[in-house]
Short mmCIF file of C-alpha atoms in Angstrom, two decimals:
data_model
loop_
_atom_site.label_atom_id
_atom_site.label_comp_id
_atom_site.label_asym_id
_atom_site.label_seq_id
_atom_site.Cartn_x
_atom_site.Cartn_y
_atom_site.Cartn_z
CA UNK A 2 -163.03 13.48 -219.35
CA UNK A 3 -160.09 14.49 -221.25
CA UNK A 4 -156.62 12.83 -220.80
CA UNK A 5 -154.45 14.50 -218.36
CA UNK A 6 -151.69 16.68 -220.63
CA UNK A 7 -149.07 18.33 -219.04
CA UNK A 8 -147.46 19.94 -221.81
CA UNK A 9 -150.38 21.61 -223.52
CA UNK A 10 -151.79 22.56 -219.57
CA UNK A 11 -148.13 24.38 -219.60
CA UNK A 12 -148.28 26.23 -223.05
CA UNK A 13 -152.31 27.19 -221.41
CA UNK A 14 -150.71 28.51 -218.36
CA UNK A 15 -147.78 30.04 -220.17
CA UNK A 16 -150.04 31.85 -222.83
CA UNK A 17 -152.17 33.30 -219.85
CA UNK A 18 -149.19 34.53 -218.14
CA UNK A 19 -148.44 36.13 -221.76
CA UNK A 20 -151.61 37.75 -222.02
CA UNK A 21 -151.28 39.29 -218.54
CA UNK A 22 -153.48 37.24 -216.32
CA UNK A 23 -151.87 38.30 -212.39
CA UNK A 24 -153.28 35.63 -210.76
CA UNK A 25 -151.70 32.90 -213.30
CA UNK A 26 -148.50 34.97 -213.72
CA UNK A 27 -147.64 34.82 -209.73
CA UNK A 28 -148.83 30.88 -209.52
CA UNK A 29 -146.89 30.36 -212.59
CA UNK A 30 -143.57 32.48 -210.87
CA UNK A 31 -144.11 29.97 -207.90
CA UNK A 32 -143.77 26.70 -210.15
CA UNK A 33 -140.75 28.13 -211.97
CA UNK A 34 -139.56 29.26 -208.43
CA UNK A 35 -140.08 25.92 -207.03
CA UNK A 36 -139.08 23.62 -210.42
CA UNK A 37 -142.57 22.26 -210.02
CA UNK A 38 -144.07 21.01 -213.49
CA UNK A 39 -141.23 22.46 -215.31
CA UNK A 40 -137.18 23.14 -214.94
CA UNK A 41 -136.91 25.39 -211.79
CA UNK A 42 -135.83 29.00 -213.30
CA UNK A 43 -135.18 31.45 -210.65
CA UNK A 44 -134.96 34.82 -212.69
CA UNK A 45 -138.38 33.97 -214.79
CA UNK A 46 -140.12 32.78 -211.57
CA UNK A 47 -138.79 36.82 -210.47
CA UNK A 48 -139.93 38.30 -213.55
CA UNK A 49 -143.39 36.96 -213.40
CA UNK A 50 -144.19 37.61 -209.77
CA UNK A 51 -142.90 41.32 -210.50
CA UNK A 52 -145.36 41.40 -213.58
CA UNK A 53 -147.91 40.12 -211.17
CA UNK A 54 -147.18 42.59 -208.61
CA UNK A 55 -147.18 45.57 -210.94
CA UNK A 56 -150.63 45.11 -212.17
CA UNK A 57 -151.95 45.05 -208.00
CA UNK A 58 -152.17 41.29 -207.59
CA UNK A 59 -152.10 40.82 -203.49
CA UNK A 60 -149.73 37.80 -203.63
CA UNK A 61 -147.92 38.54 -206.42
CA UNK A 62 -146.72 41.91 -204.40
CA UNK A 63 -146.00 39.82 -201.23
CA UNK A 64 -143.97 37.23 -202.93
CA UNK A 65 -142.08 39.58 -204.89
CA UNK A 66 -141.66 41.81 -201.74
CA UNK A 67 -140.21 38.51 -200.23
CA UNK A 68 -137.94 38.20 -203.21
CA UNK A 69 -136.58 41.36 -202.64
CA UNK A 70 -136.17 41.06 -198.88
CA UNK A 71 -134.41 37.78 -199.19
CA UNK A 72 -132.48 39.34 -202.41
CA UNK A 73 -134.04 35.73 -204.17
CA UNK A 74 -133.08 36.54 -208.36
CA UNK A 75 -132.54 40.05 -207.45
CA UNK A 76 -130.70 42.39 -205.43
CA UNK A 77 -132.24 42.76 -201.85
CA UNK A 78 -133.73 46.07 -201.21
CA UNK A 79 -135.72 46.07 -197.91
CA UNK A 80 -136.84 49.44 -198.91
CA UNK A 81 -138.40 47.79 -201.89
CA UNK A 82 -139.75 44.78 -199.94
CA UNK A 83 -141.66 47.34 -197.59
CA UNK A 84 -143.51 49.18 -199.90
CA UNK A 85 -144.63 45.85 -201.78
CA UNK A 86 -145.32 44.28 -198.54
CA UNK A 87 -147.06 47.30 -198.09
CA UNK A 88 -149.07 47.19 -201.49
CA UNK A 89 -150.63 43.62 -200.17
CA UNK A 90 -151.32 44.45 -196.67
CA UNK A 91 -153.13 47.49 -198.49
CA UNK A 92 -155.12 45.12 -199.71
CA UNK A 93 -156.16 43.29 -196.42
CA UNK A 94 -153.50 40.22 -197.01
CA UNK A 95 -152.49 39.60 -193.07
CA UNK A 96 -148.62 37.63 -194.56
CA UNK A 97 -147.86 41.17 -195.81
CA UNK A 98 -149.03 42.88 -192.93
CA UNK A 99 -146.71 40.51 -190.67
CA UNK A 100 -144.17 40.89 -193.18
CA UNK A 101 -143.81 44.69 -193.12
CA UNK A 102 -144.45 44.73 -189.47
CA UNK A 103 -141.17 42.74 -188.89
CA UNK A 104 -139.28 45.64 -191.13
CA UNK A 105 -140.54 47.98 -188.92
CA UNK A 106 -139.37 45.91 -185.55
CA UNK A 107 -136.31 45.72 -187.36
CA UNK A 108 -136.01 49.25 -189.06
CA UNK A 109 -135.46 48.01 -192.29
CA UNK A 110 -136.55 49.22 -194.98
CA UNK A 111 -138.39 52.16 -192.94
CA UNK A 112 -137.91 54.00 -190.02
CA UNK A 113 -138.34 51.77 -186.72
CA UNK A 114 -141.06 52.02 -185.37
CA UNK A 115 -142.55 49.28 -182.59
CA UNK A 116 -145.78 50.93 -182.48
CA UNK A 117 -146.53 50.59 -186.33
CA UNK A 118 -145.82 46.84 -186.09
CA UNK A 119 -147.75 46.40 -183.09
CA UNK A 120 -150.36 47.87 -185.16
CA UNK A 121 -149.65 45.81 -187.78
CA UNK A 122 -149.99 42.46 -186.19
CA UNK A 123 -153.05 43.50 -184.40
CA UNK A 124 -154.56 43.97 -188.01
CA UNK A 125 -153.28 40.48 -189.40
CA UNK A 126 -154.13 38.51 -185.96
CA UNK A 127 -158.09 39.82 -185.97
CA UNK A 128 -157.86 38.26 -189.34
CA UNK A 129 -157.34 34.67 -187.49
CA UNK A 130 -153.32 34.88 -188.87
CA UNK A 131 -151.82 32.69 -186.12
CA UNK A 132 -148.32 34.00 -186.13
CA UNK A 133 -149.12 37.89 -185.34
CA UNK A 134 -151.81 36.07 -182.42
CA UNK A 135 -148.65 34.87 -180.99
CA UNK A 136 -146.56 37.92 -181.46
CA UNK A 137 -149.23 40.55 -180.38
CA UNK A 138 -149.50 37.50 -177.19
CA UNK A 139 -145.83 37.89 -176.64
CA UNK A 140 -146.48 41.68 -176.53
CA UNK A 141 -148.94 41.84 -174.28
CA UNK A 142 -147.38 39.32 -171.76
CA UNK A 143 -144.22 41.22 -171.73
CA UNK A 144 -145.57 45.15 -171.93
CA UNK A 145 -143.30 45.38 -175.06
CA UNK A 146 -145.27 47.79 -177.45
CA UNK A 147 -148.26 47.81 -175.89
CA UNK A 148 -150.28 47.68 -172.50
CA UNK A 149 -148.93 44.17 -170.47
CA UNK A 150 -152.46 42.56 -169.72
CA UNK A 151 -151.47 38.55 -168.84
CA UNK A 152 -155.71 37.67 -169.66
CA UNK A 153 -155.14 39.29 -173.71
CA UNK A 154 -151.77 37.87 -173.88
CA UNK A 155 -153.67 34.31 -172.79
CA UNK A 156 -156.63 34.98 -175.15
CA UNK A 157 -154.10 35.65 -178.39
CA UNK A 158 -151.99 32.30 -177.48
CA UNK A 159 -155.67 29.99 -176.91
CA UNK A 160 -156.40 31.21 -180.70
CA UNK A 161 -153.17 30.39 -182.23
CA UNK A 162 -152.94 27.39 -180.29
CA UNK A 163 -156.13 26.28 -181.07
CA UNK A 164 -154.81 26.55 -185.18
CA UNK A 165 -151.81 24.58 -184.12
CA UNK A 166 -149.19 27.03 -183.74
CA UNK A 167 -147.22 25.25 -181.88
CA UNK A 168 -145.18 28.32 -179.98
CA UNK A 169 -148.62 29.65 -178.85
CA UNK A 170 -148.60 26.43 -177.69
CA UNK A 171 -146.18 26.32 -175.44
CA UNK A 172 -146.64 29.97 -174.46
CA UNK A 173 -150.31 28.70 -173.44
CA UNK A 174 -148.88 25.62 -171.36
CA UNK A 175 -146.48 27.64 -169.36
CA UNK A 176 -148.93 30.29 -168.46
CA UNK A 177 -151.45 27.26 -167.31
CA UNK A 178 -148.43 26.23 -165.69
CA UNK A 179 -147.91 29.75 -163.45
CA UNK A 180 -150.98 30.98 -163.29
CA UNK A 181 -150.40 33.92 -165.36
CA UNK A 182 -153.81 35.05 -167.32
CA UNK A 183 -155.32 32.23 -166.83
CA UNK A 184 -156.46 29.84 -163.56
CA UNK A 185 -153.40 27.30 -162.46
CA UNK A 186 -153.66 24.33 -164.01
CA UNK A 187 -151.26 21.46 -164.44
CA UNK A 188 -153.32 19.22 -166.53
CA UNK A 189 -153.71 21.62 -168.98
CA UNK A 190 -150.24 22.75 -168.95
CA UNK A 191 -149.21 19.17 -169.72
CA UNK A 192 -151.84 18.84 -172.55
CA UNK A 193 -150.94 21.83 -174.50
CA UNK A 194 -146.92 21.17 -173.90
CA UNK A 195 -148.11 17.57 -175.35
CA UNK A 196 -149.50 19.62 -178.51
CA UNK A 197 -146.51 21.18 -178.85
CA UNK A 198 -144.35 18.07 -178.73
#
């Protein structure tokens, strides 16, 4: 093999990023963002994820979308964040669908709207995205934004739980616990609160 080089792997990466490459330019963004490999530089890691996000990369649009709603190296601008969220979840990426569906619970950004983001999370939790299982579970169990049908709401938490999300989790155990979607049952109740420990 060759012997490990950081410095000329950098300049590689670096000269990629140059050339345009939107894949390297967001992963590079996240090392500068992060000070991993090199001196952490907020502003470049923003100016390469925007680069990457310009030219259609998925990621690079939901990580500069994040920048923007967390106002990281620039000015936050939810408006901004939603329509690069937007851009990804285009794109099928379930993060930026959950992303932009939280904007819409919130009304920032765009115009509130619960049903959109039930929508939304729907989209990103058939993908297998464990955080919108839970949500759209929290949904159904309550009747907030859609239909309340206890055996869905149960179904959403068993997936997320079985990925480890540990507030599906619990949201599992305590229906086991009541009853509620599911058959009564202590044992597994205990188990999954165990999980969740």
């Amino acid at each position: 093999g060759v012997p490990r080089d950081d410095r000329e792997a950098a300049r590689l990466v670096r000269r990629a990023a140059n050339k345009g490459h939107a894949g390297v330019q967001n992963a590079l963004a996240l090392c500068y963002l992060l000070g991993k490999g090199m001196p952490q530089d907020v502003d470049e890691a923003v100016r390469l994820c925007r680069r990457a996000a310009e030219q259609g990369h998925a990621l690079g649009q939901l990580n500069y979308g994040k920048c923007l709603y967390q106002g990281i190296g620039v000015l936050q601008d939810y408006r901004e964040a939603a329509r690069f969220y937007g851009l990804a979840a285009d794109q099928g990426l379930a993060q930026a669908m959950c992303n932009r569906a939280v904007l819409f619970e919130q009304g920032r950004g765009v115009p509130q709207d619960d049903a959109e983001a039930a929508r939304l999370y729907r989209l990103a939790a058939e993908q297998g995205h464990a955080g919108a299982q839970h949500t759209l579970g929290q949904y159904h169990l309550h009747g907030q934004h859609v239909p309340q049908d206890y055996a869905e709401a149960a179904a959403l938490f068993r997936r997320a739980a079985d990925q480890g999300h540990l507030d599906a989790q619990c949201s599992l155990g305590l229906l086991y616990r009541e009853g509620t979607g599911v058959l009564q049952d202590d044992r597994e109740a205990a188990r999954l609160f165990g999980l969740a420990a």
